[in-house]
Tab-separated table of C-alpha atoms in Angstrom:
chain	number	residue	atom	x	y	z
A	102	UNK	CA	85.249	-49.635	-37.656
A	103	UNK	CA	83.684	-48.295	-40.868
A	104	UNK	CA	82.432	-45.208	-39.012
A	105	UNK	CA	85.936	-44.485	-37.699
A	106	UNK	CA	87.395	-44.824	-41.190
A	107	UNK	CA	84.823	-42.404	-42.591
A	108	UNK	CA	85.734	-39.802	-39.951
A	109	UNK	CA	89.513	-40.141	-40.298
A	110	UNK	CA	89.260	-40.291	-44.067
A	111	UNK	CA	87.191	-37.101	-44.181
A	112	UNK	CA	89.504	-35.184	-41.837
A	113	UNK	CA	92.900	-36.200	-43.191
A	114	UNK	CA	92.826	-38.187	-46.413
A	115	UNK	CA	90.010	-36.381	-48.202
A	116	UNK	CA	90.495	-33.048	-46.453
A	117	UNK	CA	87.805	-30.759	-47.770
A	118	UNK	CA	90.207	-27.830	-48.274
A	119	UNK	CA	93.540	-29.432	-49.090
A	120	UNK	CA	92.394	-32.442	-51.131
A	121	UNK	CA	89.016	-31.478	-52.555
A	122	UNK	CA	89.734	-27.715	-52.745
A	123	UNK	CA	86.319	-26.739	-51.384
A	124	UNK	CA	85.877	-23.765	-49.076
A	125	UNK	CA	88.980	-21.908	-50.191
A	126	UNK	CA	87.475	-18.419	-49.772
A	127	UNK	CA	87.176	-18.545	-45.966
A	128	UNK	CA	90.329	-20.682	-45.783
A	129	UNK	CA	92.431	-17.979	-47.435
A	130	UNK	CA	90.499	-14.989	-46.105
A	131	UNK	CA	90.191	-15.808	-42.402
A	132	UNK	CA	93.563	-17.483	-41.914
A	133	UNK	CA	95.450	-14.278	-41.117
A	134	UNK	CA	95.112	-14.613	-37.338
A	135	UNK	CA	94.855	-17.796	-35.298
A	136	UNK	CA	91.988	-16.490	-33.140
A	137	UNK	CA	89.846	-15.766	-36.188
A	138	UNK	CA	90.778	-19.114	-37.725
A	139	UNK	CA	89.730	-20.992	-34.584
A	140	UNK	CA	86.428	-19.104	-34.537
A	141	UNK	CA	85.768	-19.825	-38.205
A	142	UNK	CA	86.713	-23.471	-37.694
A	143	UNK	CA	84.256	-23.731	-34.809
A	144	UNK	CA	81.496	-22.046	-36.807
A	145	UNK	CA	82.085	-24.370	-39.770
A	146	UNK	CA	82.078	-27.422	-37.481
A	147	UNK	CA	78.744	-26.365	-36.002
A	148	UNK	CA	77.139	-25.445	-39.332
A	149	UNK	CA	78.443	-28.516	-41.160
A	150	UNK	CA	77.268	-30.896	-38.417
A	151	UNK	CA	73.807	-29.400	-38.151
A	152	UNK	CA	73.479	-28.955	-41.922
A	153	UNK	CA	74.467	-32.549	-42.654
A	154	UNK	CA	72.103	-33.843	-40.001
A	155	UNK	CA	69.194	-31.770	-41.285
A	156	UNK	CA	69.883	-32.445	-44.958
A	157	UNK	CA	70.231	-36.179	-44.337
A	158	UNK	CA	66.911	-36.283	-42.510
A	159	UNK	CA	65.177	-34.133	-45.121
A	160	UNK	CA	66.601	-36.174	-47.983
A	161	UNK	CA	65.773	-39.585	-46.511
A	162	UNK	CA	62.389	-38.778	-44.964
A	163	UNK	CA	60.944	-36.117	-47.274
A	164	UNK	CA	62.648	-36.001	-50.668
A	165	UNK	CA	63.068	-39.748	-51.273
A	166	UNK	CA	59.529	-40.796	-50.245
A	167	UNK	CA	58.014	-38.029	-52.376
A	168	UNK	CA	60.394	-38.768	-55.288
A	169	UNK	CA	61.796	-35.237	-55.207
A	170	UNK	CA	65.461	-36.255	-54.989
A	171	UNK	CA	66.294	-33.900	-57.856
A	172	UNK	CA	65.456	-30.960	-55.536
A	173	UNK	CA	68.249	-31.834	-53.096
A	174	UNK	CA	70.631	-29.027	-54.072
A	175	UNK	CA	68.001	-26.295	-53.750
A	176	UNK	CA	66.687	-27.666	-50.452
A	177	UNK	CA	70.205	-28.081	-49.065
A	178	UNK	CA	71.105	-24.481	-49.953
A	179	UNK	CA	68.015	-23.185	-48.146
A	180	UNK	CA	68.751	-25.273	-45.036
A	181	UNK	CA	72.387	-24.122	-44.950
A	182	UNK	CA	71.412	-20.461	-45.411
A	183	UNK	CA	68.980	-20.646	-42.501
A	184	UNK	CA	71.547	-22.322	-40.247
A	185	UNK	CA	74.226	-19.760	-41.038
A	186	UNK	CA	71.823	-16.942	-40.157
A	187	UNK	CA	71.244	-18.629	-36.802
A	188	UNK	CA	74.995	-19.002	-36.163
A	189	UNK	CA	75.608	-15.392	-37.181
A	190	UNK	CA	72.972	-14.098	-34.755
A	191	UNK	CA	74.349	-16.316	-31.971
A	192	UNK	CA	77.968	-15.195	-32.449
A	193	UNK	CA	76.942	-11.533	-32.768
A	194	UNK	CA	75.107	-11.730	-29.436
A	195	UNK	CA	77.546	-13.839	-27.406
A	196	UNK	CA	80.938	-13.004	-28.936
A	197	UNK	CA	80.994	-9.564	-30.572
A	198	UNK	CA	84.793	-9.609	-30.863
A	199	UNK	CA	84.721	-12.877	-32.820
A	200	UNK	CA	81.832	-11.568	-34.915
A	201	UNK	CA	83.867	-8.478	-35.817
A	202	UNK	CA	87.040	-10.466	-36.567
A	203	UNK	CA	85.189	-12.878	-38.867
A	204	UNK	CA	83.644	-9.962	-40.713
A	205	UNK	CA	82.172	-10.758	-44.100
A	206	UNK	CA	83.433	-14.344	-43.998
A	207	UNK	CA	80.798	-15.464	-41.509
A	208	UNK	CA	77.871	-14.880	-43.898
A	209	UNK	CA	80.032	-16.462	-46.593
A	210	UNK	CA	79.611	-19.817	-44.826
A	211	UNK	CA	76.221	-19.775	-46.549
A	212	UNK	CA	77.979	-19.986	-49.885
A	213	UNK	CA	80.871	-22.081	-48.583
A	214	UNK	CA	80.901	-24.892	-51.074
A	215	UNK	CA	82.462	-27.179	-48.456
A	216	UNK	CA	79.246	-27.219	-46.406
A	217	UNK	CA	77.062	-27.879	-49.444
A	218	UNK	CA	79.645	-30.258	-50.894
A	219	UNK	CA	79.653	-32.508	-47.826
A	220	UNK	CA	75.850	-32.613	-47.752
A	221	UNK	CA	75.859	-33.673	-51.420
A	222	UNK	CA	78.673	-36.205	-50.895
A	223	UNK	CA	76.649	-37.797	-48.099
A	224	UNK	CA	73.751	-38.273	-50.514
A	225	UNK	CA	75.961	-39.485	-53.376
A	226	UNK	CA	77.682	-42.081	-51.215
A	227	UNK	CA	74.356	-43.251	-49.803
A	228	UNK	CA	75.303	-42.504	-46.207
A	229	UNK	CA	72.681	-42.934	-43.515
A	230	UNK	CA	72.210	-40.456	-40.699
A	231	UNK	CA	75.108	-41.647	-38.502
A	232	UNK	CA	77.546	-41.921	-41.412
A	233	UNK	CA	76.516	-38.453	-42.639
A	234	UNK	CA	77.146	-36.964	-39.201
A	235	UNK	CA	80.545	-38.668	-38.898
A	236	UNK	CA	81.550	-37.594	-42.421
A	237	UNK	CA	80.456	-34.020	-41.677
A	238	UNK	CA	82.290	-33.973	-38.350
A	239	UNK	CA	85.458	-35.374	-39.932
A	240	UNK	CA	85.286	-32.916	-42.820
A	241	UNK	CA	84.620	-29.953	-40.533
A	242	UNK	CA	87.446	-30.929	-38.178
A	243	UNK	CA	89.698	-31.293	-41.225
A	244	UNK	CA	88.691	-27.787	-42.316
A	245	UNK	CA	89.397	-26.442	-38.829
A	246	UNK	CA	92.791	-28.179	-38.693
A	247	UNK	CA	93.763	-26.799	-42.095
A	248	UNK	CA	92.679	-23.215	-41.360
A	249	UNK	CA	94.375	-23.136	-37.938
A	250	UNK	CA	97.621	-24.543	-39.363
A	251	UNK	CA	97.505	-21.978	-42.178
A	252	UNK	CA	96.853	-19.139	-39.703
A	253	UNK	CA	99.753	-20.276	-37.526
A	254	UNK	CA	102.084	-20.385	-40.507
A	255	UNK	CA	100.912	-16.980	-41.741
A	256	UNK	CA	101.528	-15.426	-38.333
A	257	UNK	CA	105.079	-16.812	-38.333
A	258	UNK	CA	105.667	-15.619	-41.920
A	259	UNK	CA	105.153	-12.000	-40.838
A	260	UNK	CA	108.639	-12.111	-39.315
A	261	UNK	CA	110.325	-13.756	-42.302
A	262	UNK	CA	112.263	-12.054	-45.049
A	263	UNK	CA	110.103	-12.794	-48.090
A	264	UNK	CA	111.017	-11.489	-51.558
A	265	UNK	CA	108.784	-8.593	-52.639
A	266	UNK	CA	107.238	-10.527	-55.544
A	267	UNK	CA	106.085	-13.307	-53.174
A	268	UNK	CA	104.579	-11.120	-50.446
A	269	UNK	CA	100.851	-11.378	-49.830
A	270	UNK	CA	98.721	-13.765	-51.841
A	271	UNK	CA	101.537	-15.554	-53.733
A	272	UNK	CA	103.250	-16.850	-50.586
A	273	UNK	CA	99.880	-17.832	-49.092
A	274	UNK	CA	99.024	-19.868	-52.192
A	275	UNK	CA	102.462	-21.501	-52.181
A	276	UNK	CA	101.977	-22.360	-48.504
A	277	UNK	CA	98.527	-23.814	-49.227
A	278	UNK	CA	100.028	-25.912	-52.025
A	279	UNK	CA	102.755	-27.225	-49.728
A	280	UNK	CA	100.161	-28.028	-47.064
A	281	UNK	CA	98.141	-29.893	-49.687
A	282	UNK	CA	101.197	-31.941	-50.615
A	283	UNK	CA	101.815	-32.692	-46.930
A	284	UNK	CA	98.224	-33.880	-46.477
A	285	UNK	CA	98.594	-36.002	-49.603
A	286	UNK	CA	100.925	-38.122	-47.482
A	287	UNK	CA	97.862	-39.357	-45.568
A	288	UNK	CA	96.410	-40.888	-48.741
A	289	UNK	CA	97.967	-44.277	-48.017
A	290	UNK	CA	96.364	-44.318	-44.574
A	291	UNK	CA	92.859	-45.236	-45.744
A	292	UNK	CA	91.571	-46.481	-49.066
């Protein structure tokens, strides 16, 4: 039951984008089209799952036994950077259209603070391997849900009559704020 609560809590209650405000750069940059948002969501799910698994194993089996826990941030950044390079090469080879639509935001997963943030949260909360994987999966799915919803809303907003001063970034930020308030409604779901 605790594992289920960690996953639901990470996806909805403590949504990495809308509650913790991590990973806003790809959230705002790639959410113009639903196809790109789905691709970015999938890439973040893959990277966050693998990164959390690797960082959990490295932390528990290498850094803790050698008393190098203070090196966790540097080690985690290196692991995440290597994984993102792998994902970038894979997408470039097998889905050139997705690679082109993601553009500069795909390499930015390396610096996506959501991926690093979840790896650090797993360590701070003392999660084991299974809990780290579930927390990463929940957080990544929450990211994917948020970016796809934002992309869907932005596609619909193209046909709306928006005042000139709100066009572009202002209306996107207002929408993100309203989505954050909506997700705040899940806060009573899990403590």
